[in-house]
Amino acid sequence: MGAGGALATASGLSTLVAATESTTARPARFSGVSVSLIADSLRKIGHNPMELVMTPDIKPLVNVGETVIGPAVTTKWEATRDKGNAEDIRRFVFRPLDEAAAGSVWVVASGTEQILSMFGDVIARACLRNGLAGAVTDSGCRDIKGMQAIGFPVFGKASVPYGPGNIIRPVAANVPVTCGKVEVHPGDLVAADSDGVIVVPKAVIDGLGASIMERSAHEKEMRRKIDEGESLEQAYSL
């Protein structure tokens, strides 16, 4: 789906980044929260994070250094024997991304174990321009250098230079999908960083904030004690 080509000029990149900064609205209450902290906080309120974390083969392919977090916008692909058509791409890829709320995370479920490029830097540029926080796929992507140049975070299994071809086709958007063996519904909170990708169901989001604050304060206190010279046995609260 992506295209190679020359990298953007410095002025073009500046314009793109400025437009993104003015439109991106990430969930303020979860700003700066790591995936590991979310996992610990979910456990504290009775949820098993092992059931909500995508398979560990989904890793940062373009890593901007901070946690990507936002509500899910989904695209569902499935295996096909028929040649896909342009209208499928328009309906289930282009339009959902053009209509996505700023701060969203695009989740692309490929419907196959084969590693294929689900998108490249051209689509990534549009995502960035539209204020999306990042993208997650259970397959691959291409044009890594181009996406690194604009700083669009991408999580997937690998980079490959070839697309879906006639192997899979997009069949739906903004429907429940299974990505990395986790069910993702539109609007679920998706967080991704170097520790992994975790999905917080919509029904759990409101109750998570207090648990995150409590756990964050607890970890901060342990770090303070260690920095001040306390033994690990004394500082690390079990």
mmCIF file of C-alpha atoms in Angstrom:
data_model
loop_
_atom_site.group_PDB
_atom_site.id
_atom_site.type_symbol
_atom_site.label_atom_id
_atom_site.label_comp_id
_atom_site.label_asym_id
_atom_site.label_seq_id
_atom_site.Cartn_x
_atom_site.Cartn_y
_atom_site.Cartn_z
ATOM 1 C CA MET A 1 0.000 0.000 0.000
ATOM 2 C CA GLY A 2 2.936 2.327 0.572
ATOM 3 C CA ALA A 3 5.136 3.914 -1.989
ATOM 4 C CA GLY A 4 8.846 4.643 -1.980
ATOM 5 C CA GLY A 5 10.298 7.785 -3.352
ATOM 6 C CA ALA A 6 12.276 10.772 -2.240
ATOM 7 C CA LEU A 7 12.038 11.887 1.346
ATOM 8 C CA ALA A 8 10.176 15.070 2.104
ATOM 9 C CA THR A 9 12.061 18.349 2.196
ATOM 10 C CA ALA A 10 12.800 19.946 5.540
ATOM 11 C CA SER A 11 10.157 22.613 4.995
ATOM 12 C CA GLY A 12 7.576 19.998 4.050
ATOM 13 C CA LEU A 13 8.320 18.020 7.203
ATOM 14 C CA SER A 14 8.060 21.131 9.346
ATOM 15 C CA THR A 15 4.627 21.902 7.927
ATOM 16 C CA LEU A 16 3.476 18.324 8.487
ATOM 17 C CA VAL A 17 4.690 18.198 12.078
ATOM 18 C CA ALA A 18 3.175 21.596 12.896
ATOM 19 C CA ALA A 19 -0.197 20.527 11.512
ATOM 20 C CA THR A 20 -0.057 17.330 13.556
ATOM 21 C CA GLU A 21 0.828 19.059 16.805
ATOM 22 C CA SER A 22 -2.149 21.363 16.421
ATOM 23 C CA THR A 23 -4.649 18.544 15.855
ATOM 24 C CA THR A 24 -3.455 15.624 17.997
ATOM 25 C CA ALA A 25 -5.407 15.201 21.219
ATOM 26 C CA ARG A 26 -4.141 12.229 23.201
ATOM 27 C CA PRO A 27 -5.993 11.174 26.401
ATOM 28 C CA ALA A 28 -4.542 13.630 28.922
ATOM 29 C CA ARG A 29 -5.099 11.408 31.949
ATOM 30 C CA PHE A 30 -2.900 8.669 30.431
ATOM 31 C CA SER A 31 -0.159 10.942 29.103
ATOM 32 C CA GLY A 32 3.304 9.552 29.809
ATOM 33 C CA VAL A 33 1.970 6.229 31.092
ATOM 34 C CA SER A 34 3.916 3.134 30.030
ATOM 35 C CA VAL A 35 2.422 -0.142 28.856
ATOM 36 C CA SER A 36 3.940 -1.919 31.855
ATOM 37 C CA LEU A 37 2.311 0.541 34.265
ATOM 38 C CA ILE A 38 -1.035 0.027 32.539
ATOM 39 C CA ALA A 39 -0.617 -3.750 32.826
ATOM 40 C CA ASP A 40 0.140 -3.532 36.565
ATOM 41 C CA SER A 41 -2.769 -1.148 37.111
ATOM 42 C CA LEU A 42 -5.179 -3.428 35.259
ATOM 43 C CA ARG A 43 -4.154 -6.318 37.489
ATOM 44 C CA LYS A 44 -4.850 -4.174 40.542
ATOM 45 C CA ILE A 45 -8.479 -3.704 39.484
ATOM 46 C CA GLY A 46 -9.059 -7.375 38.705
ATOM 47 C CA HIS A 47 -8.131 -7.793 35.043
ATOM 48 C CA ASN A 48 -5.578 -10.230 33.679
ATOM 49 C CA PRO A 49 -3.103 -8.254 31.544
ATOM 50 C CA MET A 50 -1.920 -11.473 29.880
ATOM 51 C CA GLU A 51 -5.285 -11.606 28.126
ATOM 52 C CA LEU A 52 -4.994 -8.002 26.922
ATOM 53 C CA VAL A 53 -1.378 -7.858 25.700
ATOM 54 C CA MET A 54 -0.723 -8.651 22.046
ATOM 55 C CA THR A 55 1.780 -11.357 21.135
ATOM 56 C CA PRO A 56 5.390 -10.297 21.779
ATOM 57 C CA ASP A 57 6.344 -10.661 18.114
ATOM 58 C CA ILE A 58 4.572 -7.336 17.535
ATOM 59 C CA LYS A 59 7.363 -4.857 18.190
ATOM 60 C CA PRO A 60 8.232 -1.225 17.424
ATOM 61 C CA LEU A 61 9.170 -0.936 13.746
ATOM 62 C CA VAL A 62 9.265 2.851 13.977
ATOM 63 C CA ASN A 63 9.820 3.887 17.580
ATOM 64 C CA VAL A 64 9.544 7.546 18.605
ATOM 65 C CA GLY A 65 10.543 6.825 22.197
ATOM 66 C CA GLU A 66 7.283 7.529 23.998
ATOM 67 C CA THR A 67 4.188 5.440 24.603
ATOM 68 C CA VAL A 68 1.640 5.587 21.797
ATOM 69 C CA ILE A 69 -1.832 5.666 23.325
ATOM 70 C CA GLY A 70 -5.302 6.369 21.994
ATOM 71 C CA PRO A 71 -8.691 4.918 21.022
ATOM 72 C CA ALA A 72 -8.682 2.204 18.378
ATOM 73 C CA VAL A 73 -9.711 2.702 14.771
ATOM 74 C CA THR A 74 -9.775 -0.707 13.094
ATOM 75 C CA THR A 75 -9.366 -2.205 9.630
ATOM 76 C CA LYS A 76 -10.138 -5.877 9.078
ATOM 77 C CA TRP A 77 -8.560 -7.925 6.287
ATOM 78 C CA GLU A 78 -9.222 -11.546 5.378
ATOM 79 C CA ALA A 79 -7.913 -14.184 3.008
ATOM 80 C CA THR A 80 -9.370 -14.087 -0.488
ATOM 81 C CA ARG A 81 -9.286 -15.957 -3.767
ATOM 82 C CA ASP A 82 -10.600 -12.945 -5.596
ATOM 83 C CA LYS A 83 -8.609 -9.948 -6.676
ATOM 84 C CA GLY A 84 -9.228 -7.034 -4.364
ATOM 85 C CA ASN A 85 -10.572 -3.822 -5.796
ATOM 86 C CA ALA A 86 -9.951 -0.133 -5.302
ATOM 87 C CA GLU A 87 -13.341 0.460 -3.705
ATOM 88 C CA ASP A 88 -12.466 -1.931 -0.857
ATOM 89 C CA ILE A 89 -9.364 0.141 -0.143
ATOM 90 C CA ARG A 90 -11.319 3.380 -0.253
ATOM 91 C CA ARG A 91 -14.079 2.112 2.070
ATOM 92 C CA PHE A 92 -12.046 0.240 4.648
ATOM 93 C CA VAL A 93 -8.671 1.982 4.643
ATOM 94 C CA PHE A 94 -8.738 5.505 3.216
ATOM 95 C CA ARG A 95 -12.090 6.791 4.489
ATOM 96 C CA PRO A 96 -11.767 5.469 8.056
ATOM 97 C CA LEU A 97 -8.343 7.080 8.346
ATOM 98 C CA ASP A 98 -9.529 10.371 6.868
ATOM 99 C CA GLU A 99 -12.472 10.375 9.296
ATOM 100 C CA ALA A 100 -10.582 9.164 12.387
ATOM 101 C CA ALA A 101 -10.469 11.410 15.426
ATOM 102 C CA ALA A 102 -7.131 12.993 16.248
ATOM 103 C CA GLY A 103 -5.212 10.891 18.757
ATOM 104 C CA SER A 104 -6.586 7.580 17.476
ATOM 105 C CA VAL A 105 -4.456 4.457 17.030
ATOM 106 C CA TRP A 106 -5.002 2.541 13.784
ATOM 107 C CA VAL A 107 -5.203 -1.229 14.372
ATOM 108 C CA VAL A 108 -4.792 -3.341 11.227
ATOM 109 C CA ALA A 109 -5.770 -7.010 11.524
ATOM 110 C CA SER A 110 -4.360 -8.841 8.502
ATOM 111 C CA GLY A 111 -6.253 -12.114 8.753
ATOM 112 C CA THR A 112 -3.155 -14.100 7.778
ATOM 113 C CA GLU A 113 -0.001 -15.509 9.343
ATOM 114 C CA GLN A 114 1.986 -14.459 6.296
ATOM 115 C CA ILE A 115 4.013 -11.282 6.745
ATOM 116 C CA LEU A 116 2.838 -8.676 4.236
ATOM 117 C CA SER A 117 3.144 -4.920 4.013
ATOM 118 C CA MET A 118 -0.183 -3.512 5.164
ATOM 119 C CA PHE A 119 0.860 0.111 4.549
ATOM 120 C CA GLY A 120 3.855 2.337 3.918
ATOM 121 C CA ASP A 121 5.025 5.900 4.297
ATOM 122 C CA VAL A 122 2.389 7.463 2.031
ATOM 123 C CA ILE A 123 -0.487 6.245 4.187
ATOM 124 C CA ALA A 124 1.577 6.969 7.307
ATOM 125 C CA ARG A 125 1.948 10.602 6.215
ATOM 126 C CA ALA A 126 -1.814 10.902 5.879
ATOM 127 C CA CYS A 127 -2.251 9.345 9.328
ATOM 128 C CA LEU A 128 0.220 11.811 10.810
ATOM 129 C CA ARG A 129 -1.415 14.751 9.060
ATOM 130 C CA ASN A 130 -4.805 13.641 10.396
ATOM 131 C CA GLY A 131 -3.426 13.523 13.940
ATOM 132 C CA LEU A 132 -3.353 9.759 14.486
ATOM 133 C CA ALA A 133 -1.052 8.724 17.323
ATOM 134 C CA GLY A 134 0.327 5.621 15.608
ATOM 135 C CA ALA A 135 -0.471 2.281 13.968
ATOM 136 C CA VAL A 136 -0.387 -1.355 15.072
ATOM 137 C CA THR A 137 -0.600 -4.402 12.805
ATOM 138 C CA ASP A 138 -0.256 -8.147 13.304
ATOM 139 C CA SER A 139 1.588 -8.307 9.973
ATOM 140 C CA GLY A 140 4.185 -5.985 8.433
ATOM 141 C CA CYS A 141 4.760 -2.702 6.684
ATOM 142 C CA ARG A 142 7.261 -1.051 4.332
ATOM 143 C CA ASP A 143 9.045 2.261 3.799
ATOM 144 C CA ILE A 144 10.515 2.235 7.307
ATOM 145 C CA LYS A 145 13.016 4.974 6.494
ATOM 146 C CA GLY A 146 10.263 7.264 5.247
ATOM 147 C CA MET A 147 8.151 6.710 8.354
ATOM 148 C CA GLN A 148 11.156 7.278 10.597
ATOM 149 C CA ALA A 149 11.797 10.570 8.801
ATOM 150 C CA ILE A 150 8.358 11.903 9.717
ATOM 151 C CA GLY A 151 8.283 10.263 13.151
ATOM 152 C CA PHE A 152 5.136 8.168 12.771
ATOM 153 C CA PRO A 153 5.125 5.305 15.315
ATOM 154 C CA VAL A 154 4.455 1.846 13.867
ATOM 155 C CA PHE A 155 4.253 -1.518 15.611
ATOM 156 C CA GLY A 156 4.256 -4.804 13.706
ATOM 157 C CA LYS A 157 6.109 -8.059 13.097
ATOM 158 C CA ALA A 158 8.557 -7.093 10.346
ATOM 159 C CA SER A 159 9.209 -4.872 7.358
ATOM 160 C CA VAL A 160 8.731 -6.363 3.901
ATOM 161 C CA PRO A 161 8.737 -4.634 0.495
ATOM 162 C CA TYR A 162 5.611 -6.317 -0.915
ATOM 163 C CA GLY A 163 1.942 -5.725 -0.201
ATOM 164 C CA PRO A 164 -1.158 -7.908 0.199
ATOM 165 C CA GLY A 165 -1.554 -8.582 -3.538
ATOM 166 C CA ASN A 166 -4.283 -11.177 -4.072
ATOM 167 C CA ILE A 167 -3.641 -12.932 -0.773
ATOM 168 C CA ILE A 168 -5.879 -10.831 1.481
ATOM 169 C CA ARG A 169 -8.313 -7.960 1.045
ATOM 170 C CA PRO A 170 -9.897 -5.409 3.392
ATOM 171 C CA VAL A 171 -13.459 -6.349 4.285
ATOM 172 C CA ALA A 172 -14.512 -3.989 7.083
ATOM 173 C CA ALA A 173 -13.551 -0.972 9.156
ATOM 174 C CA ASN A 174 -14.375 0.078 12.700
ATOM 175 C CA VAL A 175 -15.579 -3.391 13.642
ATOM 176 C CA PRO A 176 -14.184 -5.742 16.297
ATOM 177 C CA VAL A 177 -10.972 -7.392 15.097
ATOM 178 C CA THR A 178 -8.444 -9.849 16.499
ATOM 179 C CA CYS A 179 -4.911 -8.491 16.370
ATOM 180 C CA GLY A 180 -1.992 -10.199 18.070
ATOM 181 C CA LYS A 181 -4.502 -12.690 19.551
ATOM 182 C CA VAL A 182 -6.338 -9.906 21.397
ATOM 183 C CA GLU A 183 -9.831 -8.752 20.494
ATOM 184 C CA VAL A 184 -9.933 -5.038 19.775
ATOM 185 C CA HIS A 185 -13.156 -3.054 19.541
ATOM 186 C CA PRO A 186 -13.368 0.435 18.043
ATOM 187 C CA GLY A 187 -12.859 2.902 20.865
ATOM 188 C CA ASP A 188 -10.871 0.521 23.080
ATOM 189 C CA LEU A 189 -7.746 2.179 24.412
ATOM 190 C CA VAL A 190 -4.604 0.889 22.705
ATOM 191 C CA ALA A 191 -1.187 1.585 24.218
ATOM 192 C CA ALA A 192 2.108 0.567 22.623
ATOM 193 C CA ASP A 193 5.769 1.076 23.452
ATOM 194 C CA SER A 194 8.992 -0.916 23.726
ATOM 195 C CA ASP A 195 7.384 -3.138 26.387
ATOM 196 C CA GLY A 196 4.559 -4.310 24.096
ATOM 197 C CA VAL A 197 1.036 -3.506 22.970
ATOM 198 C CA ILE A 198 -1.887 -3.624 25.390
ATOM 199 C CA VAL A 199 -5.633 -3.151 24.820
ATOM 200 C CA VAL A 200 -7.863 -1.628 27.486
ATOM 201 C CA PRO A 201 -11.557 -2.384 26.816
ATOM 202 C CA LYS A 202 -13.806 0.676 26.720
ATOM 203 C CA ALA A 203 -15.740 -0.490 29.778
ATOM 204 C CA VAL A 204 -12.545 -0.541 31.843
ATOM 205 C CA ILE A 205 -11.056 2.831 30.849
ATOM 206 C CA ASP A 206 -12.934 5.000 33.358
ATOM 207 C CA GLY A 207 -11.934 2.798 36.287
ATOM 208 C CA LEU A 208 -8.288 2.608 35.291
ATOM 209 C CA GLY A 209 -7.196 6.180 35.977
ATOM 210 C CA ALA A 210 -7.204 5.957 39.763
ATOM 211 C CA SER A 211 -5.332 2.652 39.694
ATOM 212 C CA ILE A 212 -2.650 4.137 37.432
ATOM 213 C CA MET A 213 -2.199 7.135 39.721
ATOM 214 C CA GLU A 214 -1.877 4.895 42.776
ATOM 215 C CA ARG A 215 0.566 2.513 41.112
ATOM 216 C CA SER A 216 2.624 5.369 39.647
ATOM 217 C CA ALA A 217 2.979 7.008 43.047
ATOM 218 C CA HIS A 218 3.947 3.678 44.579
ATOM 219 C CA GLU A 219 6.711 3.093 42.001
ATOM 220 C CA LYS A 220 7.953 6.676 42.349
ATOM 221 C CA GLU A 221 8.332 6.195 46.072
ATOM 222 C CA MET A 222 10.296 2.966 45.613
ATOM 223 C CA ARG A 223 12.645 4.673 43.163
ATOM 224 C CA ARG A 224 13.163 7.537 45.610
ATOM 225 C CA LYS A 225 14.118 5.145 48.390
ATOM 226 C CA ILE A 226 16.575 3.292 46.155
ATOM 227 C CA ASP A 227 18.139 6.567 44.989
ATOM 228 C CA GLU A 228 18.548 7.586 48.642
ATOM 229 C CA GLY A 229 20.469 4.417 49.433
ATOM 230 C CA GLU A 230 17.897 2.062 50.943
ATOM 231 C CA SER A 231 18.428 -1.634 50.337
ATOM 232 C CA LEU A 232 16.314 -3.323 47.707
ATOM 233 C CA GLU A 233 14.694 -5.426 50.399
ATOM 234 C CA GLN A 234 13.634 -2.287 52.258
ATOM 235 C CA ALA A 235 12.670 -0.175 49.252
ATOM 236 C CA TYR A 236 10.903 -2.714 47.065
ATOM 237 C CA SER A 237 7.444 -3.190 48.494
ATOM 238 C CA LEU A 238 6.110 -6.693 47.917
#
